[in-house]
Amino acid sequence: MPTLIRRGAIESPPSPEPGAALRVEPHEDPAAVADRLGSAARVEVHFPKFTDGRGYSIARLLRERFGYRGELRAVGDVPRDQLHYLARCGFDAFLLRDGEDAKGALAALAGFSEAYQSSVDRPLPLFRRRGASSSA
Amino acid sequence: MYRYDDIDQRIVDERVAQFREQTRRHLAGQLPDDDFKPLRLQNGLYLQRYAPMLRVAIPYGILSARQLRMLAHIARAYDRGYGHFSTRQNLQFNWPRLEDVPDILEHLASVQMHAIQTSGNCIRNITADHLAGVARDEIVDSFVWCEILRQWSALHPEFAFLPRKFKMAVNGARTDRAATFLHDIGLHALRARDGEIGFRVIVGGGMGRTPIVGQVIREFLHWPHLLTYVEAVLRVYNRHGRRDNPYKARIKILVKARGIEALRDEVEAEWLHLKDGPSTLTEVEVRRVAGRFTRPAYEMLQDIELPQDGPFGAWRRRNVHPHKRAGYAALTLSLKKTGVPPGDVTGAQMDAVADLAERYSFGELRVTHEQNLVFADVRQDRLEALWRELRALGLATPNIGLLTNIIACPGGDFCSLANAKSIPVAEAIQRLFDDLDYLHDIGELDLNISGCMNSCGHHHVGHIGILGVDKNGEEWYQVTIGGSQSPAALGRVIGPSFAQHEVPWVVERLIEVYLAGRDSDAERFVDTVRRIGIEPFQEHVYAHAHSPRRHRESAVA
Ligand code: SF4
């Protein structure tokens, strides 16, 4: 049964929803779909294999360059071990591939309490946040 | 060296916990091989011919005595008592058990070390010139910039699954000691006329099966833009680099396909959006990072005269380097003693070296891409005492820059990708050239050996390069001459390949041509090759090749 992780909750099966999704394949240019973002019920970025990293850049471009604010869903070969990076690149929904343990996936999302880089979920890089909180 | 703060430590600790859980699932049959593989690679773990291999990052090559002791402990507790320094400033353990790896990583984390991104299709350990901070021609301390880049690249969410591995090098001095033209991105520090610091950005260099010297994509990048610009390069590569064929997936292929001009335009267009964004570096951050580095408490000293003659003089001439502080010197501990695989160190040697580093060099040492160790801050008046101690440990071979300071990858004895062995070839050459006077007469010569086209032994840039090739299941060796690391130049193949036992003989013939043809003692082997071309070398080797001739027909490279 397909399992969706969305807003920190497990939906299995995913609750039905109206409207058509806009699907972006890894070879596609986000600029080419930019004018359709407003009318899409959600955007799905497809990962044919989880080791195909193009979807990460696509997600960041959709969020940071084209200002997409709606649901951004990772679909395809989406294992739990990638959720953390995916979330940092702007995904907020994950259609897990068959057989993935949903509870484990939720836990993986919370695996790291800090990160160095600027990312969609935390635009300021660590060095702009360290400030006085940093100690030896 | 850089000392972690609590956040740096937490990130590494959480990574260990993540990998422990992944390993547990794998061993419990819940994470199949194919899915586990990219995860373990990004934690430094390969599955090799005989046993797993764990590659530990030594970021930009610097180690503390305490860290080296931990590596010695790991070598003894989890390995067969030794480790192997690679050409990318990493340390490799060849025999750890998969189920022990999370514990090993935890030990590493306890001394502020890790194996993050030492393998896999991600941004790898960033290398630097090994004389950073002490070289007389220094422009910036490359270690500070490497640490800034280490933090930026560690667990970068967007670039964990690039088309292929991505290697970066930073050089902070005028002389390029970091091979910046032979990396996916090379950064060479510059001081502009107005005094501003920046970097020349070089892209698309590399060895491997398609060796290419990199090209300058940006002549001067002002330092605050370092991260945003590099991010733009990576993003263009991540989106457009080839993913259909791993042999055509490095950024150098993209540079070739697009042309440097077009790629530059693409990167600039991407950068326009990132420039001056939150990742723009600040003076506060650069100062913070620099301030977390330990600095030697130098004394006010004068340079002194050191003996020129005798065994100490020979060692001093080869292994001791000038230092920017009067009265101090940097020196290289040779890990190239004949009979020892290049780069191998036992746990006992590691402990002893840690001890010496504490007593002679402020408790720190460095690892070079030539697979040697460096003590960067030794008082000149204590060099002789240190030399005696190093000699007792077998670490004072006076061969830095000489033919027997061979760079060799682990090759067929350890590596599952190898076409041929490299360690026995290195040893046979070292044995043939065991006369120190003769070696010194030959002078500066880089001899590099790789066991296959992956070029971990950097054979393309050896003055003499030796490459293991496979001919119908047999081990053969192709010989190149005229390569060099700085300025970057790739060697040319002299002709059909040779059987293993012939390789030292071939090197001897090449040296004969050089000694007969050099215009003075000051002309190095590689300079002679450049001046007279490779033909005289080819003629001499193949005219005299009694046994090689036998194979010539069947072994055209
Ligand atoms: S060059 Fe080839 S044989 Fe040598 S270590 Fe690299 S992959 Fe292995």
XYZ file of C-alpha atoms and ligand atoms in Angstrom:
701
model
C 0.000 0.000 0.000
C 1.426 3.423 -0.940
C 2.479 5.522 2.013
C 2.719 9.276 2.068
C 4.557 11.288 4.656
C 3.249 14.792 4.828
C 3.541 17.487 7.446
C 5.070 15.078 9.882
C 2.231 12.567 9.565
C 1.805 9.185 7.923
C -1.011 8.761 5.397
C -1.430 5.199 4.315
C -3.041 5.200 1.858
C -2.700 8.912 0.986
C -5.939 10.790 1.475
C -7.676 11.603 -1.813
C -7.414 15.181 -3.008
C -8.803 17.220 -5.889
C -6.889 18.866 -8.708
C -4.113 17.769 -10.994
C -0.489 17.447 -9.999
C 2.290 18.938 -12.070
C 5.011 16.343 -12.544
C 8.632 17.262 -13.179
C 11.094 14.724 -14.545
C 14.809 14.991 -13.672
C 15.857 16.119 -17.154
C 13.300 18.915 -17.217
C 14.109 22.542 -16.653
C 12.101 24.045 -13.781
C 12.041 27.325 -15.707
C 9.934 25.630 -18.363
C 7.170 24.790 -15.882
C 7.396 27.972 -13.859
C 4.252 29.533 -15.337
C 2.187 26.460 -14.459
C 3.174 26.367 -10.799
C 0.346 28.667 -9.748
C -2.387 26.449 -11.101
C -1.061 23.074 -9.939
C -2.674 21.319 -6.983
C 0.800 20.120 -6.099
C 4.146 19.538 -7.784
C 5.691 16.089 -7.963
C 9.379 15.668 -8.680
C 10.178 12.215 -9.961
C 13.200 10.217 -8.800
C 13.713 7.293 -11.206
C 16.530 6.156 -8.891
C 17.304 7.657 -5.520
C 20.909 8.154 -6.631
C 19.793 10.524 -9.383
C 20.473 13.807 -7.612
C 18.967 16.173 -10.163
C 15.676 16.326 -8.303
C 17.399 18.004 -5.367
C 18.497 20.939 -7.495
C 15.092 21.054 -9.173
C 13.383 21.317 -5.808
C 15.592 24.152 -4.670
C 15.013 26.036 -7.911
C 11.246 25.591 -7.658
C 11.268 26.929 -4.115
C 14.012 29.503 -4.103
C 13.987 30.817 -7.660
C 10.409 30.355 -8.812
C 8.816 30.969 -5.467
C 6.661 27.854 -5.372
C 4.924 27.606 -1.987
C 2.532 24.694 -2.446
C 3.080 21.031 -1.738
C 6.280 19.656 -3.223
C 6.201 15.877 -3.302
C 9.074 13.485 -3.963
C 7.834 10.457 -5.907
C 9.468 7.390 -7.422
C 12.426 5.691 -5.777
C 12.066 7.462 -2.444
C 13.630 5.534 0.453
C 13.588 6.693 4.026
C 17.331 7.335 4.136
C 17.031 10.255 1.732
C 14.194 12.090 3.448
C 16.406 14.365 5.456
C 18.243 15.759 2.420
C 15.008 15.958 0.448
C 13.334 17.980 3.171
C 16.243 20.381 3.316
C 15.924 20.946 -0.427
C 12.291 21.953 -0.072
C 10.191 18.792 -0.256
C 7.368 18.666 2.255
C 5.705 15.451 1.096
C 7.243 12.082 0.338
C 5.551 9.213 -1.409
C 7.632 6.373 -0.035
C 8.560 3.549 -2.325
C 6.985 0.178 -1.607
C 8.127 -1.609 1.495
C 9.618 1.370 3.324
C 8.942 1.555 7.002
C 6.917 4.723 7.567
C 7.793 5.161 11.241
C 11.476 4.756 10.428
C 11.025 7.363 7.721
C 9.561 9.844 10.180
C 12.472 9.214 12.527
C 14.988 9.722 9.693
C 13.506 13.143 9.036
C 14.605 14.181 12.503
C 18.066 12.587 12.375
C 20.067 15.808 12.386
C 19.569 18.772 14.670
C 21.943 21.089 12.778
C 23.384 21.659 9.316
C 26.042 23.944 7.948
C 24.497 25.047 4.677
C 21.840 27.421 3.610
C 18.858 25.340 2.547
C 15.169 25.764 1.832
C 14.086 24.751 5.329
C 16.686 27.006 6.958
C 17.866 29.735 4.587
C 20.541 31.120 6.877
C 23.682 29.000 6.880
C 25.028 27.954 10.256
C 27.745 30.589 10.185
C 25.087 33.320 10.169
C 23.313 31.677 13.081
C 26.221 30.614 15.281
C 26.533 33.988 16.913
C 26.778 33.829 20.673
C 25.343 30.316 20.920
C 28.636 28.838 19.762
C 31.048 27.809 22.454
C 34.208 25.791 22.748
C 44.519 22.684 13.509
C 40.828 23.488 13.601
C 39.115 22.540 16.855
C 35.451 21.588 16.614
C 32.926 23.564 18.564
C 29.900 21.835 20.063
C 27.891 22.092 16.852
C 30.665 20.639 14.672
C 30.869 17.777 17.132
C 27.122 17.223 17.210
C 26.895 16.990 13.416
C 29.583 14.317 13.295
C 28.027 12.433 16.227
C 24.602 12.447 14.610
C 26.134 11.152 11.414
C 27.671 8.236 13.285
C 24.315 7.455 14.870
C 22.647 7.558 11.464
C 25.167 5.151 9.968
C 24.987 2.845 12.965
C 21.275 2.477 12.392
C 21.737 1.951 8.647
C 24.377 -0.707 9.239
C 22.120 -2.423 11.755
C 19.285 -2.526 9.233
C 21.632 -3.842 6.574
C 22.936 -6.620 8.790
C 19.362 -7.463 9.782
C 18.451 -7.881 6.125
C 16.251 -4.777 6.030
C 18.482 -2.694 3.772
C 19.542 -4.511 0.616
C 23.078 -4.259 -0.823
C 22.171 -1.883 -3.630
C 20.493 0.582 -1.293
C 23.143 0.313 1.390
C 26.009 0.808 -1.016
C 25.711 4.573 -1.670
C 25.138 5.109 2.061
C 28.208 3.188 3.164
C 30.349 4.778 0.439
C 29.468 8.222 1.724
C 30.738 7.020 5.074
C 34.018 5.873 3.578
C 33.300 2.162 3.415
C 34.164 0.102 0.342
C 33.757 -3.610 -0.060
C 37.088 -4.719 -1.478
C 38.566 -7.882 -2.886
C 39.476 -9.444 0.454
C 37.767 -7.340 3.080
C 36.006 -4.012 3.499
C 38.163 -0.896 3.257
C 37.457 2.153 5.375
C 38.758 5.496 4.175
C 39.144 8.049 6.932
C 39.230 11.735 6.024
C 42.209 13.742 7.116
C 40.764 17.087 6.115
C 43.391 18.998 4.122
C 45.970 16.643 5.559
C 46.393 17.929 9.098
C 46.466 15.652 12.140
C 47.119 16.093 15.831
C 49.230 13.693 17.843
C 46.079 12.681 19.698
C 44.306 11.840 16.461
C 47.249 9.845 15.180
C 47.235 7.819 18.402
C 43.586 7.071 17.831
C 44.360 5.896 14.297
C 47.053 3.660 15.770
C 44.538 2.282 18.235
C 42.043 1.578 15.455
C 44.763 -0.079 13.377
C 45.505 -2.435 16.243
C 42.005 -3.082 17.515
C 40.136 -3.392 14.223
C 42.746 -3.911 11.522
C 45.974 -5.836 11.126
C 48.071 -3.250 12.859
C 48.667 -0.739 10.117
C 47.091 1.885 7.890
C 47.748 3.201 4.412
C 48.051 6.906 3.565
C 46.488 7.568 0.174
C 47.350 10.259 -2.357
C 44.327 12.304 -1.322
C 45.280 12.958 2.254
C 43.156 10.121 3.566
C 44.050 7.129 5.682
C 42.777 3.726 4.615
C 42.243 0.687 6.776
C 42.144 -2.469 4.734
C 40.662 -5.088 6.991
C 37.908 -3.743 9.263
C 34.748 -5.819 9.681
C 31.534 -4.218 8.515
C 29.858 -4.696 11.883
C 32.709 -2.834 13.598
C 32.598 0.218 11.360
C 30.061 2.214 13.407
C 32.280 1.747 16.470
C 35.335 2.834 14.514
C 33.493 5.937 13.348
C 32.546 6.657 16.935
C 36.184 6.411 17.991
C 37.066 8.808 15.199
C 34.363 11.244 16.268
C 35.796 11.231 19.781
C 38.930 12.877 18.383
C 37.084 15.175 15.935
C 37.543 12.975 12.901
C 35.197 11.307 10.454
C 34.930 9.406 7.189
C 32.161 11.554 5.757
C 32.142 11.747 1.956
C 35.492 10.048 1.487
C 33.839 8.042 -1.249
C 30.674 8.084 -3.343
C 29.390 10.531 -5.935
C 29.640 13.558 -3.713
C 32.047 16.309 -2.727
C 35.101 14.517 -1.395
C 37.729 15.417 1.158
C 39.251 18.759 0.159
C 43.011 18.727 -0.223
C 45.521 21.514 0.290
C 49.176 22.383 -0.104
C 50.971 20.626 2.726
C 53.131 23.617 3.640
C 50.169 25.894 4.415
C 50.912 28.315 7.200
C 54.686 27.896 7.019
C 55.696 28.365 3.372
C 57.662 31.477 2.566
C 55.572 32.169 -0.535
C 52.244 32.012 1.264
C 49.378 34.281 0.192
C 46.670 32.911 2.485
C 46.542 30.051 4.954
C 44.758 27.506 2.772
C 43.707 25.480 5.815
C 41.256 28.173 6.888
C 39.588 28.167 3.476
C 39.612 24.388 3.357
C 37.829 24.238 6.699
C 35.211 26.717 5.480
C 34.728 24.496 2.437
C 34.734 21.342 4.562
C 31.838 22.661 6.594
C 29.979 23.828 3.518
C 30.418 20.500 1.725
C 29.739 18.225 4.724
C 26.262 16.710 4.327
C 25.355 19.254 1.679
C 21.732 18.298 0.938
C 21.743 19.218 -2.748
C 24.988 17.576 -3.805
C 24.952 14.126 -2.202
C 24.133 12.368 -5.487
C 26.169 14.061 -8.159
C 26.802 12.365 -11.497
C 30.208 11.316 -10.156
C 32.739 12.065 -7.437
C 33.876 15.647 -7.033
C 37.343 16.558 -5.821
C 38.501 20.005 -4.799
C 41.895 21.391 -3.895
C 42.966 24.718 -2.407
C 46.415 26.208 -2.809
C 47.309 29.175 -0.639
C 50.830 29.942 -1.824
C 52.361 31.304 -4.988
C 53.748 27.901 -5.990
C 51.016 25.411 -6.706
C 51.647 22.458 -4.397
C 48.056 21.269 -4.450
C 47.725 20.352 -8.148
C 44.851 22.789 -8.630
C 44.791 22.104 -12.380
C 44.128 18.432 -11.744
C 40.935 18.634 -9.711
C 37.255 19.030 -10.497
C 37.610 22.446 -8.930
C 40.975 23.935 -8.078
C 41.223 27.158 -6.095
C 44.478 29.050 -6.206
C 44.696 32.017 -3.856
C 45.632 35.370 -5.358
C 46.207 38.825 -4.047
C 44.812 41.433 -6.400
C 46.609 44.685 -7.037
C 44.401 46.468 -4.511
C 45.412 43.931 -1.874
C 42.116 42.062 -1.945
C 42.284 38.292 -1.548
C 40.550 35.997 -3.951
C 40.920 32.778 -5.859
C 41.595 31.738 -9.400
C 38.965 29.102 -10.092
C 40.033 26.187 -12.239
C 37.552 23.593 -13.362
C 37.502 20.234 -15.083
C 40.975 18.922 -14.400
C 41.585 15.383 -13.339
C 43.309 12.125 -13.938
C 41.437 8.875 -14.332
C 40.891 7.330 -17.717
C 40.457 10.687 -19.426
C 43.274 12.781 -17.980
C 42.763 16.484 -18.615
C 44.450 19.607 -17.351
C 41.797 21.950 -15.964
C 40.831 25.337 -17.376
C 40.377 28.665 -15.685
C 36.687 29.412 -15.390
C 37.184 32.567 -13.382
C 40.408 34.486 -13.173
C 39.636 36.177 -9.847
C 36.870 35.354 -7.413
C 36.734 37.724 -4.464
C 36.715 35.622 -1.279
C 33.224 36.506 0.056
C 31.762 34.817 -3.019
C 33.629 31.561 -2.630
C 30.695 29.435 -1.515
C 28.052 30.930 -3.773
C 30.249 30.590 -6.835
C 31.278 27.035 -6.094
C 27.629 26.233 -5.430
C 26.742 27.603 -8.870
C 29.363 25.360 -10.493
C 28.081 22.346 -8.583
C 24.470 23.054 -9.455
C 25.202 23.326 -13.172
C 27.163 20.087 -12.937
C 24.528 18.306 -10.865
C 21.824 19.172 -13.361
C 23.707 18.744 -16.614
C 26.591 16.347 -16.031
C 26.131 13.031 -17.811
C 24.565 10.228 -15.810
C 24.281 7.596 -18.518
C 27.907 6.497 -18.431
C 30.074 6.639 -15.306
C 33.193 7.037 -17.421
C 31.797 10.211 -18.934
C 30.249 11.655 -15.819
C 33.014 13.791 -14.316
C 32.725 17.543 -14.722
C 35.709 17.494 -17.091
C 33.514 15.792 -19.683
C 30.880 18.503 -19.277
C 33.581 21.153 -19.708
C 34.732 19.417 -22.864
C 31.223 18.989 -24.247
C 30.091 22.552 -23.535
C 33.397 24.321 -24.000
C 34.789 26.458 -21.219
C 33.218 29.660 -22.563
C 29.695 28.285 -22.633
C 30.089 26.657 -19.256
C 31.402 29.880 -17.809
C 28.300 31.704 -19.084
C 26.052 29.062 -17.607
C 27.779 29.212 -14.240
C 27.713 33.003 -14.206
C 23.986 32.986 -15.010
C 23.343 30.600 -12.120
C 25.631 32.554 -9.844
C 23.754 35.768 -10.515
C 20.897 34.331 -8.455
C 23.093 33.084 -5.604
C 25.596 35.933 -5.426
C 25.259 38.117 -2.337
C 22.747 35.632 -0.906
C 22.928 34.165 2.608
C 25.912 31.923 1.773
C 28.077 34.960 1.106
C 31.000 34.693 3.478
C 31.583 37.307 6.112
C 34.742 38.590 7.695
C 33.355 37.523 11.052
C 33.086 33.933 9.884
C 36.540 33.818 8.325
C 37.977 35.237 11.536
C 35.977 32.787 13.624
C 37.270 29.797 11.673
C 40.840 31.105 11.675
C 40.539 31.685 15.414
C 39.611 28.077 16.088
C 42.904 26.879 14.666
C 45.658 26.089 17.102
C 48.750 28.139 16.316
C 52.319 27.250 17.221
C 53.828 29.420 19.948
C 57.015 30.253 18.065
C 60.056 31.517 19.887
C 62.231 34.352 18.624
C 65.115 32.531 16.982
C 67.772 33.015 14.338
C 68.421 30.800 11.344
C 71.428 28.595 11.964
C 73.992 26.878 9.753
C 73.377 23.170 9.447
C 75.891 20.500 8.440
C 76.011 19.833 4.706
C 77.852 16.535 4.775
C 77.389 13.025 5.951
C 74.111 11.206 6.285
C 72.487 14.051 8.218
C 73.496 16.507 5.493
C 72.006 14.256 2.826
C 68.746 14.002 4.739
C 68.660 17.733 5.435
C 69.154 18.564 1.772
C 66.349 16.271 0.628
C 63.835 16.275 3.453
C 64.029 19.694 5.126
C 62.131 22.693 3.716
C 62.442 26.427 4.398
C 60.082 28.002 6.928
C 58.692 31.503 7.077
C 59.827 31.862 10.697
C 63.542 32.337 11.349
C 65.077 29.432 13.218
C 62.391 26.937 12.200
C 62.112 24.341 9.464
C 59.504 22.044 7.986
C 60.538 18.503 7.212
C 59.242 15.404 5.539
C 59.191 11.977 7.153
C 59.603 9.529 4.308
C 57.155 6.646 4.251
C 59.065 5.242 1.265
C 61.617 2.990 2.816
C 62.504 0.173 0.445
C 60.528 -2.937 1.246
C 57.610 -1.083 2.812
C 54.554 -0.463 0.619
C 54.446 3.299 -0.113
C 52.269 5.083 2.414
C 51.964 2.185 4.863
C 52.477 2.905 8.556
C 52.219 0.514 11.465
C 50.390 1.329 14.666
C 53.689 1.355 16.537
C 55.113 3.870 14.071
C 52.013 6.033 14.424
C 52.404 6.103 18.190
C 56.085 6.913 17.897
C 55.440 9.669 15.357
C 52.718 11.129 17.585
C 55.229 11.224 20.377
C 57.836 12.944 18.214
C 55.270 15.444 16.936
C 54.564 16.403 20.525
C 58.187 16.770 21.423
C 59.383 18.501 18.261
C 56.516 20.081 16.325
C 53.774 21.455 18.592
C 51.853 18.185 18.549
C 50.748 18.384 14.930
C 51.689 16.782 11.656
C 50.544 16.710 8.080
C 49.928 14.114 5.433
C 51.059 14.865 1.887
C 49.639 13.682 -1.411
C 52.998 11.998 -1.934
C 52.033 9.693 0.933
C 54.583 11.093 3.342
C 54.274 12.938 6.649
C 55.383 16.466 7.414
C 56.418 18.100 10.659
C 55.814 21.743 9.863
C 57.332 23.592 12.814
C 60.615 22.186 14.048
C 63.403 24.267 15.580
C 66.467 24.123 13.366
C 68.720 23.500 16.341
C 66.777 20.320 17.118
C 66.755 18.890 13.610
C 69.730 16.648 14.144
C 68.325 15.126 17.314
C 65.013 14.542 15.579
C 66.757 13.000 12.591
C 68.447 10.451 14.875
C 65.124 9.448 16.347
C 63.481 9.221 12.930
C 66.313 7.090 11.640
C 65.793 4.639 14.446
C 62.153 4.366 13.350
C 62.989 3.891 9.669
C 61.399 7.217 8.770
C 64.471 9.178 7.743
C 65.071 7.867 4.224
C 66.619 10.878 2.491
C 64.677 10.477 -0.729
C 62.131 13.281 -0.919
C 61.896 14.397 -4.531
C 64.037 11.467 -5.659
C 63.206 8.451 -7.752
C 62.578 6.124 -4.824
C 59.992 8.456 -3.247
C 57.500 6.521 -5.322
C 53.798 7.288 -5.206
C 51.915 4.034 -5.562
C 48.286 3.121 -5.073
C 47.410 -0.102 -3.180
C 46.991 -1.854 -6.540
C 46.229 -5.509 -7.117
C 47.296 -6.620 -3.656
C 44.326 -4.846 -2.101
C 42.124 -3.094 -4.598
C 39.340 -4.920 -6.390
C 39.459 -2.554 -9.356
C 43.131 -3.143 -10.113
C 44.453 -4.476 -13.402
C 47.857 -5.122 -11.920
C 49.888 -4.939 -8.746
C 51.719 -1.739 -7.940
C 53.458 -2.381 -4.609
C 55.882 -5.098 -5.833
C 56.772 -2.930 -8.831
C 57.578 -0.006 -6.537
C 59.700 -2.243 -4.386
C 61.614 -3.751 -7.324
C 62.447 -0.255 -8.586
C 63.521 0.869 -5.123
C 65.801 -2.165 -4.869
C 67.401 -1.478 -8.236
C 68.091 2.124 -7.285
C 69.387 1.539 -3.794
C 72.649 3.430 -4.268
C 72.102 6.790 -2.634
C 74.887 8.576 -4.505
C 73.456 7.420 -7.800
C 69.984 8.533 -6.710
C 71.234 11.981 -5.817
C 73.072 12.168 -9.116
C 69.814 11.446 -10.947
C 68.237 14.233 -8.948
C 64.604 15.226 -8.777
C 62.332 12.637 -10.256
C 58.699 11.795 -9.525
C 57.859 8.193 -10.250
C 54.189 7.353 -9.852
C 52.433 3.996 -10.163
C 48.711 3.250 -10.550
C 47.227 -0.213 -10.681
C 44.515 0.829 -13.132
C 43.088 3.744 -15.101
C 41.476 5.204 -12.002
C 44.894 6.736 -11.436
C 44.946 6.813 -7.649
C 48.734 6.651 -7.972
C 48.726 9.801 -10.145
C 50.802 8.146 -12.866
C 49.774 10.756 -15.469
C 51.726 13.447 -13.643
C 54.748 11.337 -12.779
C 57.936 12.374 -14.536
C 57.868 8.643 -15.097
C 54.406 7.136 -14.843
C 53.602 3.448 -14.659
C 50.111 2.153 -15.238
C 48.850 -1.371 -14.735
C 46.906 -2.628 -17.757
C 45.132 -5.864 -18.392
C 46.002 -7.905 -21.484
C 43.888 -11.016 -21.756
C 43.908 -11.483 -18.026
C 47.647 -10.826 -17.629
C 49.237 -7.948 -15.760
C 51.110 -5.499 -18.000
C 52.509 -2.049 -17.465
C 52.340 0.991 -19.673
C 55.046 3.603 -19.217
C 54.644 7.367 -19.689
C 57.245 10.100 -19.377
C 57.161 13.867 -19.193
C 54.237 14.345 -16.825
C 54.435 16.817 -13.986
C 52.232 18.100 -11.234
C 53.281 21.713 -11.249
C 53.020 23.083 -13.842
C 50.384 20.483 -14.641
C 51.365 18.321 -17.612
C 50.324 14.826 -18.609
C 52.916 12.226 -19.500
C 53.080 10.599 -22.923
C 53.057 6.859 -23.481
C 56.433 5.648 -24.759
C 55.065 2.561 -26.506
C 53.855 -1.001 -26.004
C 53.559 -2.178 -22.436
C 55.882 -4.369 -20.414
C 55.740 -7.397 -18.168
C 56.145 -6.778 -14.452
C 59.745 -7.988 -14.213
C 60.764 -5.678 -17.059
C 59.591 -2.446 -15.477
C 62.683 -1.694 -13.339
C 64.822 -2.477 -16.371
C 62.850 0.048 -18.431
C 63.270 2.715 -15.751
C 67.009 2.077 -15.806
C 67.129 2.569 -19.601
C 65.133 5.814 -19.324
C 67.601 7.080 -16.749
C 70.513 6.209 -19.049
C 69.085 8.377 -21.821
C 68.541 11.198 -19.371
C 72.033 11.054 -17.863
C 73.613 10.993 -21.319
C 71.340 13.733 -22.648
C 70.997 16.293 -19.863
C 72.704 19.581 -20.489
C 73.838 19.987 -16.886
C 73.338 18.503 -13.444
C 70.687 21.123 -12.873
C 68.468 19.869 -15.668
C 65.937 17.476 -14.220
C 64.724 14.326 -15.949
C 61.417 15.930 -16.833
C 63.154 19.021 -18.245
C 65.299 16.839 -20.476
C 62.223 15.019 -21.732
C 60.660 18.361 -22.558
C 63.757 19.595 -24.329
C 64.701 16.541 -26.397
C 61.284 14.915 -26.732
C 60.324 11.343 -25.982
C 61.821 9.807 -29.149
C 65.386 9.247 -27.861
C 63.870 7.508 -24.842
C 61.656 5.326 -27.006
C 64.517 4.371 -29.281
C 66.803 3.391 -26.460
C 64.218 1.401 -24.543
C 62.797 -0.505 -27.496
C 66.125 -1.015 -29.291
C 67.446 -2.703 -26.210
C 64.261 -4.390 -25.264
C 65.242 -7.999 -25.549
C 62.268 -9.381 -23.782
C 59.890 -6.477 -24.375
C 60.313 -6.976 -28.111
C 58.825 -10.403 -27.684
C 55.582 -8.886 -26.540
C 55.446 -5.945 -28.803
C 53.004 -7.375 -31.290
C 50.610 -8.748 -28.741
C 50.785 -5.855 -26.329
C 50.160 -2.674 -28.255
C 48.792 -0.343 -25.630
S 44.457 3.184 -9.320
Fe 43.097 1.457 -9.626
S 44.170 -0.205 -8.623
Fe 45.051 1.636 -7.832
S 43.883 2.047 -5.970
Fe 42.978 3.223 -7.642
S 41.331 1.926 -8.329
Fe 42.701 0.597 -7.158
